[in-house]
Coordinates of N, CA and C in Angstrom, one line a residue:
M1 N -59.4 -17.8 34.9 CA -60.7 -17.4 34.2 C -61.2 -18.3 33.2
D2 N -62.5 -18.7 33.5 CA -63.3 -19.7 32.6 C -63.8 -18.7 31.4
V3 N -63.6 -19.3 30.3 CA -63.8 -18.6 29.0 C -64.8 -19.5 28.4
T4 N -65.8 -19.2 27.8 CA -66.9 -20.2 27.5 C -67.2 -19.5 25.8
F5 N -67.3 -20.1 24.9 CA -68.0 -19.8 23.7 C -68.8 -20.6 23.1
E6 N -69.8 -19.9 22.4 CA -70.9 -21.0 21.9 C -70.9 -20.6 20.5
F7 N -70.9 -21.6 19.6 CA -71.0 -21.1 18.2 C -72.3 -20.4 18.1
D8 N -72.7 -19.5 17.3 CA -74.0 -18.9 16.9 C -74.5 -19.2 15.4
W9 N -75.0 -20.3 15.5 CA -75.5 -20.7 14.1 C -76.4 -19.9 13.4
A10 N -77.5 -18.8 14.3 CA -77.9 -18.0 13.6 C -77.1 -16.9 12.9
A11 N -76.2 -16.6 13.3 CA -75.4 -15.5 12.9 C -74.7 -16.1 11.8
A12 N -74.5 -17.2 12.0 CA -73.9 -18.0 10.6 C -74.5 -17.9 9.3
L13 N -76.1 -18.5 9.5 CA -76.9 -18.9 8.7 C -77.5 -17.0 8.1
A14 N -77.5 -16.2 9.0 CA -77.5 -14.9 8.7 C -76.6 -14.4 7.6
S15 N -75.3 -14.9 7.7 CA -74.1 -14.2 6.8 C -74.4 -14.8 5.5
I16 N -75.3 -15.7 5.3 CA -75.1 -16.3 4.0 C -75.7 -15.3 2.6
P17 N -76.5 -14.8 3.2 CA -77.5 -13.6 1.7 C -76.1 -12.5 1.5
H18 N -75.3 -12.4 2.8 CA -74.2 -11.0 2.5 C -73.3 -11.8 1.6
L19 N -73.0 -13.2 1.8 CA -71.8 -13.7 1.1 C -72.1 -14.4 -0.3
L20 N -73.4 -14.5 -0.8 CA -73.7 -15.0 -2.0 C -73.2 -14.3 -3.2
P21 N -73.2 -12.8 -2.9 CA -73.0 -11.8 -4.2 C -71.2 -12.3 -4.4
G22 N -70.6 -12.7 -3.7 CA -69.1 -13.0 -3.9 C -69.1 -14.3 -4.7
I23 N -70.1 -15.3 -4.8 CA -69.9 -16.3 -5.8 C -69.8 -16.0 -7.2
P24 N -70.4 -14.7 -7.7 CA -70.2 -14.5 -9.1 C -68.9 -14.3 -9.5
Y25 N -68.3 -13.4 -8.4 CA -67.1 -12.9 -8.7 C -66.0 -14.0 -8.7
T26 N -66.0 -15.0 -7.8 CA -65.3 -16.0 -7.7 C -65.3 -16.8 -9.1
L27 N -66.6 -17.2 -9.5 CA -66.6 -18.1 -10.5 C -66.4 -17.3 -11.8
L28 N -66.2 -16.3 -11.9 CA -66.0 -15.2 -13.3 C -64.6 -15.2 -13.3
I29 N -63.9 -14.8 -11.9 CA -62.5 -14.9 -11.9 C -61.5 -16.2 -12.3
S30 N -62.2 -17.2 -11.6 CA -61.6 -18.4 -12.0 C -61.7 -19.0 -13.2
F31 N -63.0 -19.2 -13.6 CA -63.3 -19.6 -14.9 C -63.0 -18.9 -16.3
G32 N -63.2 -17.4 -15.9 CA -62.5 -16.7 -17.1 C -61.1 -16.9 -17.2
G33 N -60.2 -16.9 -16.0 CA -59.0 -17.0 -15.7 C -58.4 -18.1 -16.7
L34 N -59.6 -19.4 -15.9 CA -59.1 -20.6 -16.8 C -59.1 -20.6 -18.1
A35 N -60.0 -20.1 -18.7 CA -60.4 -20.0 -20.1 C -59.4 -19.7 -21.1
I36 N -58.6 -18.5 -20.4 CA -57.6 -17.6 -21.2 C -56.3 -18.8 -20.9
G37 N -56.4 -19.2 -19.5 CA -55.1 -20.2 -19.2 C -55.2 -21.3 -19.9
F38 N -56.2 -21.6 -20.4 CA -56.2 -23.0 -21.1 C -55.5 -22.9 -22.8
V39 N -55.8 -21.4 -23.2 CA -55.5 -21.4 -24.7 C -53.7 -21.0 -24.2
I40 N -53.5 -20.2 -23.3 CA -52.1 -19.9 -22.9 C -51.3 -21.4 -22.8
G41 N -51.8 -22.6 -22.0 CA -51.4 -23.9 -21.6 C -51.2 -24.5 -23.1
I42 N -52.3 -24.3 -24.1 CA -52.2 -25.1 -25.3 C -50.8 -24.6 -26.0
I43 N -50.5 -23.5 -26.2 CA -49.8 -22.7 -26.9 C -48.4 -23.2 -26.3
F44 N -48.1 -23.1 -25.1 CA -46.8 -23.3 -24.6 C -46.7 -24.6 -24.2
G45 N -47.6 -25.4 -24.0 CA -47.4 -26.9 -23.8 C -47.1 -27.5 -25.2
L46 N -47.3 -27.3 -26.0 CA -46.8 -27.8 -27.7 C -45.4 -26.9 -27.9
L47 N -45.1 -25.4 -27.3 CA -43.8 -25.2 -27.6 C -43.0 -25.9 -26.7
R48 N -43.4 -26.6 -25.9 CA -42.2 -27.4 -24.8 C -42.1 -28.7 -25.5
I49 N -43.0 -29.3 -26.3 CA -42.7 -30.3 -27.1 C -42.2 -30.0 -28.6
S50 N -41.9 -28.7 -28.7 CA -41.1 -28.6 -30.2 C -39.9 -28.9 -30.3
P51 N -39.5 -29.5 -31.6 CA -38.1 -30.3 -31.7 C -37.3 -28.7 -32.0
L52 N -37.9 -27.5 -31.8 CA -36.7 -26.6 -32.1 C -36.7 -25.9 -30.6
H53 N -35.2 -25.8 -30.4 CA -34.6 -25.4 -28.9 C -34.9 -23.9 -28.9
W54 N -35.2 -23.1 -29.7 CA -35.4 -21.6 -29.6 C -36.6 -21.4 -29.0
L55 N -37.6 -22.5 -29.3 CA -39.1 -22.4 -29.1 C -39.3 -23.1 -27.5
R56 N -38.6 -24.0 -27.7 CA -39.1 -24.8 -26.1 C -38.1 -24.0 -24.9
L57 N -37.0 -23.2 -25.3 CA -36.7 -22.6 -24.1 C -37.4 -21.6 -23.4
P58 N -37.9 -20.7 -24.3 CA -39.0 -19.7 -23.3 C -40.4 -20.0 -23.0
A59 N -40.7 -21.3 -23.8 CA -41.9 -21.7 -23.0 C -41.5 -22.4 -21.4
G60 N -40.2 -23.1 -21.6 CA -39.8 -23.6 -20.2 C -39.4 -22.4 -19.3
F61 N -39.1 -21.5 -19.6 CA -38.9 -20.2 -18.7 C -40.1 -19.9 -18.1
Y62 N -41.2 -19.6 -19.3 CA -42.5 -19.2 -18.7 C -43.3 -19.9 -17.7
I63 N -43.1 -21.5 -18.0 CA -43.7 -22.3 -17.1 C -42.9 -22.6 -15.8
E64 N -41.8 -22.3 -15.5 CA -40.8 -22.5 -14.4 C -41.0 -21.1 -13.7
V65 N -41.2 -20.0 -13.9 CA -41.5 -18.8 -13.4 C -42.8 -18.9 -12.8
F66 N -44.1 -19.1 -13.4 CA -45.3 -19.1 -12.9 C -45.5 -20.2 -12.1
R67 N -45.3 -21.6 -12.1 CA -45.2 -22.3 -11.3 C -44.4 -22.3 -9.8
G68 N -43.4 -21.7 -10.0 CA -42.0 -21.3 -9.1 C -42.6 -20.0 -8.0
T69 N -43.5 -19.5 -8.4 CA -43.9 -18.1 -7.8 C -45.4 -18.1 -7.3
P70 N -45.4 -17.8 -5.8 CA -47.1 -18.0 -5.3 C -48.0 -17.0 -6.1
V71 N -49.1 -17.3 -6.4 CA -50.4 -16.7 -7.4 C -50.4 -15.5 -6.6
L72 N -50.4 -15.2 -5.0 CA -50.7 -14.0 -4.5 C -49.4 -13.4 -5.1
V73 N -48.3 -13.4 -5.1 CA -47.3 -12.5 -5.5 C -47.7 -12.0 -7.0
Q74 N -48.3 -13.2 -7.8 CA -48.3 -12.5 -9.3 C -49.2 -11.5 -9.2
V75 N -50.5 -11.8 -8.4 CA -51.5 -10.8 -8.2 C -51.2 -9.4 -8.1
L76 N -50.3 -9.4 -6.8 CA -49.7 -8.3 -6.5 C -49.0 -7.5 -7.4
F77 N -48.2 -8.2 -8.0 CA -47.4 -7.5 -9.1 C -48.3 -6.8 -10.2
I78 N -49.4 -7.9 -10.9 CA -50.2 -7.4 -11.7 C -50.7 -6.2 -11.3
F79 N -51.3 -6.0 -10.1 CA -52.2 -4.9 -9.9 C -51.5 -3.8 -9.2
Y80 N -50.3 -4.2 -8.6 CA -49.6 -2.7 -8.2 C -48.5 -2.4 -8.9
G81 N -47.9 -3.5 -9.4 CA -46.6 -3.3 -9.9 C -46.8 -3.0 -11.7
L82 N -47.6 -3.6 -12.5 CA -48.0 -3.2 -13.8 C -48.4 -1.6 -14.0
P83 N -49.2 -1.2 -13.1 CA -49.6 0.0 -13.2 C -48.4 1.0 -13.4
Q84 N -47.4 1.0 -12.7 CA -46.2 1.7 -12.8 C -45.5 1.5 -14.2
I85 N -45.6 0.5 -14.8 CA -45.1 0.3 -16.4 C -45.9 0.9 -17.1
L86 N -47.1 0.6 -17.1 CA -48.2 1.1 -18.0 C -48.6 2.5 -18.1
G87 N -48.3 3.2 -16.8 CA -48.9 4.2 -16.8 C -50.4 4.7 -16.4
G88 N -51.0 3.7 -15.7 CA -52.6 3.7 -15.5 C -52.7 2.4 -14.6
P89 N -54.1 2.6 -14.0 CA -54.2 1.5 -13.2 C -55.1 0.4 -13.7
I90 N -54.9 -0.6 -13.1 CA -55.7 -1.9 -13.6 C -56.7 -2.2 -12.4
N91 N -57.7 -2.7 -13.4 CA -59.1 -3.0 -12.5 C -58.6 -4.1 -11.7
A92 N -59.3 -4.2 -10.6 CA -58.8 -5.4 -9.4 C -59.4 -6.6 -10.3
L93 N -60.4 -6.5 -10.7 CA -61.3 -8.0 -11.3 C -60.4 -8.5 -12.6
V94 N -59.8 -7.3 -13.5 CA -58.8 -7.7 -14.4 C -57.6 -8.0 -14.0
A95 N -57.4 -7.7 -12.8 CA -56.0 -8.4 -12.6 C -56.2 -9.7 -11.8
G96 N -57.2 -9.9 -11.1 CA -57.5 -11.4 -10.7 C -57.6 -12.2 -11.7
I97 N -58.5 -12.0 -12.8 CA -58.5 -12.7 -13.9 C -57.2 -13.2 -14.8
A98 N -56.5 -12.1 -14.8 CA -55.1 -12.3 -15.5 C -54.4 -13.0 -14.5
A99 N -54.3 -12.5 -13.3 CA -53.5 -13.6 -12.4 C -53.6 -15.1 -12.4
I100 N -55.0 -15.6 -12.7 CA -55.6 -16.7 -12.7 C -54.9 -17.4 -14.2
A101 N -55.4 -16.4 -15.0 CA -54.7 -16.9 -16.6 C -53.2 -17.5 -16.7
V102 N -52.4 -16.6 -15.9 CA -50.9 -16.8 -16.3 C -50.5 -17.8 -15.3
N103 N -51.3 -18.0 -14.1 CA -50.7 -19.0 -13.3 C -51.4 -20.4 -13.5
S104 N -52.5 -20.5 -14.0 CA -53.1 -21.8 -14.4 C -52.6 -22.2 -15.7
G105 N -52.3 -21.0 -16.9 CA -51.6 -21.4 -18.0 C -50.5 -22.0 -17.9
A106 N -49.4 -21.9 -16.9 CA -48.3 -22.7 -16.7 C -48.6 -24.0 -16.3
Y107 N -49.2 -24.6 -15.4 CA -49.7 -25.8 -15.1 C -50.4 -26.5 -16.2
I108 N -51.2 -25.5 -17.0 CA -52.1 -26.5 -18.0 C -51.0 -26.6 -19.3
S109 N -49.9 -26.0 -19.2 CA -49.0 -25.9 -20.2 C -48.3 -27.6 -19.9
E110 N -48.0 -28.1 -18.9 CA -47.6 -29.0 -18.5 C -48.3 -30.5 -18.7
I111 N -49.7 -30.2 -18.2 CA -51.2 -31.0 -18.5 C -51.1 -31.4 -19.9
V112 N -51.1 -30.0 -20.7 CA -51.0 -30.3 -22.1 C -49.8 -31.4 -22.6
R113 N -48.3 -31.1 -22.2 CA -47.4 -31.7 -22.9 C -47.6 -33.1 -22.5
G114 N -47.7 -33.2 -21.0 CA -48.0 -34.6 -20.5 C -49.0 -35.3 -21.6
G115 N -49.9 -34.9 -21.6 CA -51.1 -35.3 -22.5 C -50.6 -35.9 -23.6
V116 N -50.1 -34.9 -24.7 CA -49.5 -35.1 -26.0 C -48.8 -36.0 -26.0
E117 N -47.7 -36.6 -25.2 CA -46.7 -37.2 -24.7 C -46.9 -38.5 -24.4
S118 N -48.1 -38.5 -23.6 CA -48.6 -40.0 -23.4 C -49.3 -40.7 -24.5
I119 N -49.6 -40.2 -25.7 CA -50.2 -40.9 -26.9 C -48.8 -41.6 -27.2
E120 N -49.2 -42.9 -27.9 CA -48.1 -43.8 -28.3 C -47.6 -43.3 -29.9
R121 N -46.4 -43.0 -30.0 CA -45.7 -42.7 -31.2 C -46.4 -43.7 -32.4
G122 N -46.8 -44.7 -32.0 CA -47.3 -45.4 -33.4 C -48.5 -45.0 -33.8
Q123 N -49.5 -44.3 -33.0 CA -50.3 -44.0 -33.5 C -50.2 -42.7 -34.7
R124 N -49.4 -42.0 -34.1 CA -48.6 -41.1 -35.4 C -48.1 -41.4 -36.7
E125 N -47.4 -42.4 -36.5 CA -47.0 -42.9 -37.4 C -47.9 -44.2 -38.4
A126 N -49.0 -44.5 -37.8 CA -50.1 -45.1 -38.5 C -50.6 -44.0 -39.3
G127 N -50.9 -42.7 -38.8 CA -51.5 -42.0 -39.6 C -51.0 -41.3 -40.7
L128 N -49.4 -41.2 -40.3 CA -49.0 -40.7 -41.6 C -48.7 -42.0 -42.8
S129 N -48.8 -43.2 -42.2 CA -48.7 -44.1 -43.6 C -50.1 -44.3 -44.4
L130 N -51.2 -43.8 -43.5 CA -52.4 -43.6 -44.2 C -52.5 -42.4 -45.4
G131 N -51.4 -41.3 -45.4 CA -51.3 -40.5 -46.1 C -51.5 -39.2 -45.5
L132 N -51.9 -39.2 -44.1 CA -52.2 -37.9 -43.4 C -50.9 -37.3 -43.2
S133 N -50.7 -35.6 -43.5 CA -49.8 -34.9 -43.2 C -49.5 -34.7 -41.6
R134 N -48.3 -34.3 -40.9 CA -48.1 -34.4 -39.7 C -49.2 -33.5 -38.9
T135 N -49.4 -32.4 -39.5 CA -50.7 -31.5 -38.9 C -51.8 -32.3 -38.9
Q136 N -52.4 -33.2 -39.6 CA -53.8 -33.6 -39.8 C -53.6 -34.9 -38.9
A137 N -52.2 -35.8 -38.8 CA -52.2 -36.7 -37.8 C -52.1 -36.3 -36.5
F138 N -52.0 -35.0 -35.9 CA -51.9 -34.6 -34.8 C -53.5 -34.2 -34.5
R139 N -54.0 -33.4 -35.6 CA -55.3 -32.8 -35.3 C -56.5 -33.7 -35.2
Y140 N -56.3 -35.0 -36.0 CA -57.6 -35.9 -35.9 C -57.0 -37.1 -35.1
I141 N -56.2 -37.5 -34.9 CA -55.4 -38.6 -34.1 C -54.8 -38.6 -32.7
I142 N -53.9 -37.8 -32.7 CA -53.3 -37.5 -31.4 C -54.2 -36.5 -30.3
W143 N -54.6 -35.1 -30.9 CA -55.3 -34.3 -30.0 C -56.5 -34.9 -29.5
P144 N -57.3 -35.5 -30.0 CA -58.4 -36.0 -29.4 C -58.3 -36.8 -28.4
Q145 N -57.5 -37.6 -28.4 CA -57.2 -38.7 -27.4 C -56.2 -38.1 -26.4
A146 N -55.5 -37.0 -26.8 CA -54.8 -36.1 -25.7 C -56.0 -35.3 -24.8
L147 N -56.5 -35.1 -25.2 CA -57.5 -34.1 -24.8 C -58.5 -34.9 -23.6
R148 N -58.8 -35.9 -24.0 CA -59.7 -36.9 -23.4 C -59.0 -37.1 -21.9
R149 N -57.4 -37.3 -22.3 CA -56.7 -37.6 -21.0 C -56.5 -36.6 -20.2
M150 N -56.6 -35.5 -20.8 CA -56.2 -34.1 -20.0 C -57.5 -33.4 -19.1
I151 N -58.5 -34.2 -19.4 CA -59.9 -33.2 -18.6 C -59.6 -33.8 -17.1
P152 N -59.3 -34.9 -16.4 CA -59.3 -35.0 -15.3 C -58.1 -34.0 -14.6
P153 N -57.0 -33.9 -15.1 CA -56.0 -33.1 -14.4 C -56.5 -31.6 -14.7
L154 N -57.0 -31.2 -15.7 CA -57.4 -29.8 -16.1 C -58.7 -29.9 -14.9
G155 N -59.4 -30.6 -14.5 CA -60.7 -30.4 -13.5 C -60.0 -30.1 -12.0
N156 N -58.9 -31.1 -12.0 CA -58.3 -30.4 -10.8 C -57.6 -29.1 -10.7
Q157 N -57.1 -28.9 -11.5 CA -56.4 -27.3 -11.9 C -57.5 -26.4 -11.8
A158 N -58.7 -26.6 -12.3 CA -60.0 -25.8 -12.0 C -60.1 -25.6 -10.6
I159 N -60.3 -26.6 -9.8 CA -60.6 -26.6 -8.2 C -59.7 -25.9 -7.7
I160 N -58.1 -25.8 -8.1 CA -57.1 -25.0 -7.3 C -57.5 -23.4 -7.6
S161 N -57.9 -23.5 -8.8 CA -57.8 -21.9 -9.1 C -59.2 -21.3 -8.6
I162 N -59.9 -22.0 -8.6 CA -61.5 -21.6 -7.6 C -60.6 -21.3 -6.2
K163 N -60.2 -22.3 -5.6 CA -59.5 -21.8 -4.1 C -58.4 -20.7 -4.3
D164 N -57.6 -20.5 -5.4 CA -56.9 -19.5 -5.3 C -57.4 -17.9 -5.2
T165 N -58.9 -18.2 -5.7 CA -59.4 -16.6 -5.7 C -59.2 -16.0 -4.3
S166 N -59.5 -17.0 -3.5 CA -59.8 -16.8 -2.1 C -58.7 -15.5 -1.6
L167 N -57.6 -15.6 -2.4 CA -56.3 -14.9 -1.9 C -56.5 -13.3 -2.5
F168 N -57.5 -13.2 -3.6 CA -57.7 -11.9 -4.2 C -58.4 -10.9 -3.4
S169 N -58.8 -11.3 -2.2 CA -59.2 -10.3 -1.1 C -58.5 -9.1 -0.9
V170 N -56.8 -9.4 -1.2 CA -56.0 -8.3 -0.8 C -56.1 -7.1 -1.9
I171 N -56.6 -7.2 -2.8 CA -56.6 -6.4 -3.9 C -57.9 -5.6 -4.0
G172 N -58.8 -6.2 -3.2 CA -60.2 -5.6 -2.9 C -61.5 -6.2 -4.0
V173 N -61.0 -7.4 -4.6 CA -62.2 -8.1 -5.4 C -63.2 -8.5 -4.5
G174 N -64.2 -8.4 -5.0 CA -65.4 -8.7 -4.2 C -66.1 -10.2 -4.0
E175 N -64.8 -11.1 -4.0 CA -65.5 -12.4 -3.9 C -65.6 -12.6 -2.8
L176 N -65.8 -14.3 -2.6 CA -66.2 -14.6 -1.3 C -65.8 -14.2 0.0
V177 N -64.4 -14.4 0.0 CA -63.6 -14.3 1.3 C -63.7 -12.4 1.5
R178 N -63.6 -11.9 0.5 CA -64.0 -10.3 0.5 C -65.5 -9.9 1.1
Q179 N -66.1 -10.3 0.7 CA -67.3 -10.2 1.1 C -67.9 -10.7 2.6
G180 N -66.9 -11.9 3.1 CA -66.9 -11.8 4.7 C -66.3 -11.2 5.5
Q181 N -65.3 -10.6 4.7 CA -64.7 -9.6 5.5 C -65.2 -8.3 5.7
V182 N -66.1 -7.7 4.8 CA -66.8 -6.8 5.1 C -67.9 -7.1 6.3
Y183 N -68.6 -8.2 5.8 CA -69.6 -8.6 6.9 C -69.1 -8.4 8.0
I184 N -68.1 -9.2 8.5 CA -67.4 -9.6 9.7 C -67.0 -8.1 10.4
A185 N -66.6 -7.1 9.6 CA -66.3 -6.0 9.9 C -67.5 -5.2 10.9
T186 N -68.6 -5.5 10.5 CA -70.0 -5.1 11.2 C -70.3 -5.8 12.4
T187 N -70.3 -7.0 11.9 CA -71.0 -7.9 12.9 C -70.3 -9.0 14.1
F188 N -68.3 -8.8 13.6 CA -67.8 -9.4 14.8 C -67.8 -11.0 15.0
T189 N -68.4 -11.5 13.9 CA -68.5 -12.9 13.9 C -67.7 -13.6 13.0
A190 N -66.5 -13.2 13.0 CA -65.4 -13.9 12.2 C -65.5 -15.6 12.2
L191 N -65.8 -16.3 13.0 CA -65.7 -17.8 13.0 C -67.1 -18.4 12.5
E192 N -68.1 -17.7 12.7 CA -69.5 -18.3 11.9 C -69.4 -17.7 10.6
V193 N -68.7 -16.6 10.2 CA -68.6 -16.3 8.9 C -67.8 -16.9 8.3
Y194 N -66.6 -17.4 8.6 CA -65.5 -17.9 7.9 C -65.9 -19.5 7.7
L195 N -66.6 -19.7 8.6 CA -67.1 -21.0 8.5 C -68.0 -21.4 7.2
M196 N -68.7 -20.3 6.9 CA -70.1 -20.2 6.0 C -69.3 -20.1 4.7
V197 N -68.2 -19.1 4.4 CA -67.0 -19.0 3.3 C -66.9 -20.5 3.1
A198 N -66.1 -21.1 3.9 CA -65.4 -22.5 3.6 C -66.6 -23.3 3.1
L199 N -67.6 -23.3 3.5 CA -68.6 -24.3 3.0 C -69.1 -24.0 1.7
L200 N -69.3 -22.7 1.7 CA -69.8 -22.1 -0.1 C -68.4 -22.8 -0.8
Y201 N -67.4 -22.7 -0.6 CA -66.0 -23.1 -1.4 C -66.1 -24.5 -1.5
L202 N -66.5 -25.1 -0.5 CA -66.6 -26.5 -0.5 C -67.7 -27.0 -1.4
A203 N -68.8 -26.3 -1.3 CA -70.1 -26.6 -2.5 C -69.5 -26.3 -3.6
I204 N -68.7 -25.2 -3.8 CA -68.6 -25.2 -5.5 C -67.6 -26.4 -5.9
T205 N -66.4 -26.6 -5.2 CA -65.6 -27.4 -5.7 C -65.9 -28.9 -5.7
W206 N -66.7 -29.2 -4.8 CA -67.5 -30.6 -4.6 C -68.0 -30.7 -5.5
S207 N -69.0 -29.7 -6.3 CA -70.2 -29.9 -7.1 C -69.2 -30.1 -8.5
L208 N -68.0 -29.4 -8.6 CA -66.8 -29.5 -9.9 C -66.4 -31.2 -9.8
S209 N -66.1 -31.3 -8.6 CA -65.5 -32.7 -8.4 C -66.4 -34.0 -8.7
L210 N -67.7 -33.5 -8.5 CA -68.7 -34.6 -8.4 C -69.0 -34.8 -10.4
V211 N -68.9 -33.9 -11.2 CA -69.0 -33.8 -12.4 C -67.9 -34.6 -13.1
L212 N -66.6 -34.2 -12.5 CA -65.5 -35.2 -13.1 C -65.7 -36.5 -12.8
R213 N -66.1 -36.9 -11.6 CA -66.1 -38.4 -11.1 C -67.4 -39.1 -12.0
T214 N -68.2 -38.4 -12.3 CA -69.1 -39.0 -13.1 C -69.0 -39.1 -14.6
L215 N -68.0 -38.1 -15.2 CA -67.4 -38.3 -16.5 C -66.5 -39.4 -16.6
E216 N -65.6 -39.9 -15.6 CA -64.9 -40.7 -15.4 C -65.6 -41.9 -15.2
R217 N -66.5 -42.2 -14.4 CA -67.4 -43.6 -14.4 C -67.8 -43.8 -15.8
K218 N -68.6 -43.1 -16.4 CA -69.1 -43.1 -17.8 C -68.1 -43.6 -18.9
G219 N -66.6 -43.1 -18.4 CA -65.8 -43.4 -19.5 C -65.6 -42.3 -20.5
L220 N -66.0 -41.4 -20.2 CA -66.1 -40.2 -21.2 C -64.6 -39.6 -21.3
V221 N -63.7 -39.6 -19.8 CA -62.6 -39.0 -20.0 C -61.5 -39.8 -19.4
G222 N -60.2 -39.7 -19.6 CA -59.2 -40.6 -18.8 C -58.6 -41.4 -20.1
Q223 N -58.2 -42.5 -19.4 CA -57.8 -43.4 -20.6 C -58.7 -43.9 -21.4

């Protein structure tokens, strides 16, 4: 039996107004989680290069656990598992932000560690020879250079986290994929709707990539 299929561009375009409300949720979860994850990453990244073994060990454990398990499992644990421990429900939006925070925090920790360790030891020693304390040498010499080198990989992590939000439809967060699922349930236009969802994600991540490439081209980030 011959089966013919014709892509319905009208249906695809008609879905856009129904998908757009998901963009604020996608951005809030990703960038809200990344902001918290950046703080976590700084803390655990610096602990990873601490000369004290008892500080490096728990930092390394956290990083390995959250880099070694899927973000989907993490958000399911936070949303369904933690309420059993805490004795109360967790808002789906909060769970999504928390999952991005702890997941991205693990990756950002390694970015921070790599950025700091990429700065030549001679620069720290030069600062000390000028009378700076170790803290001052780190704050005024090491950290500004390390942060500049960290921006490209941090941008890549932001893109990954934006895409990871697509998994959070499983807990009912109203991001792009969830909005698409709701619309498909009434229109049965899965191919058209999911194509538009993909294009909207692409527009967000491409815009961020464009900003990063512009900064690199102007020499504002990187080496």
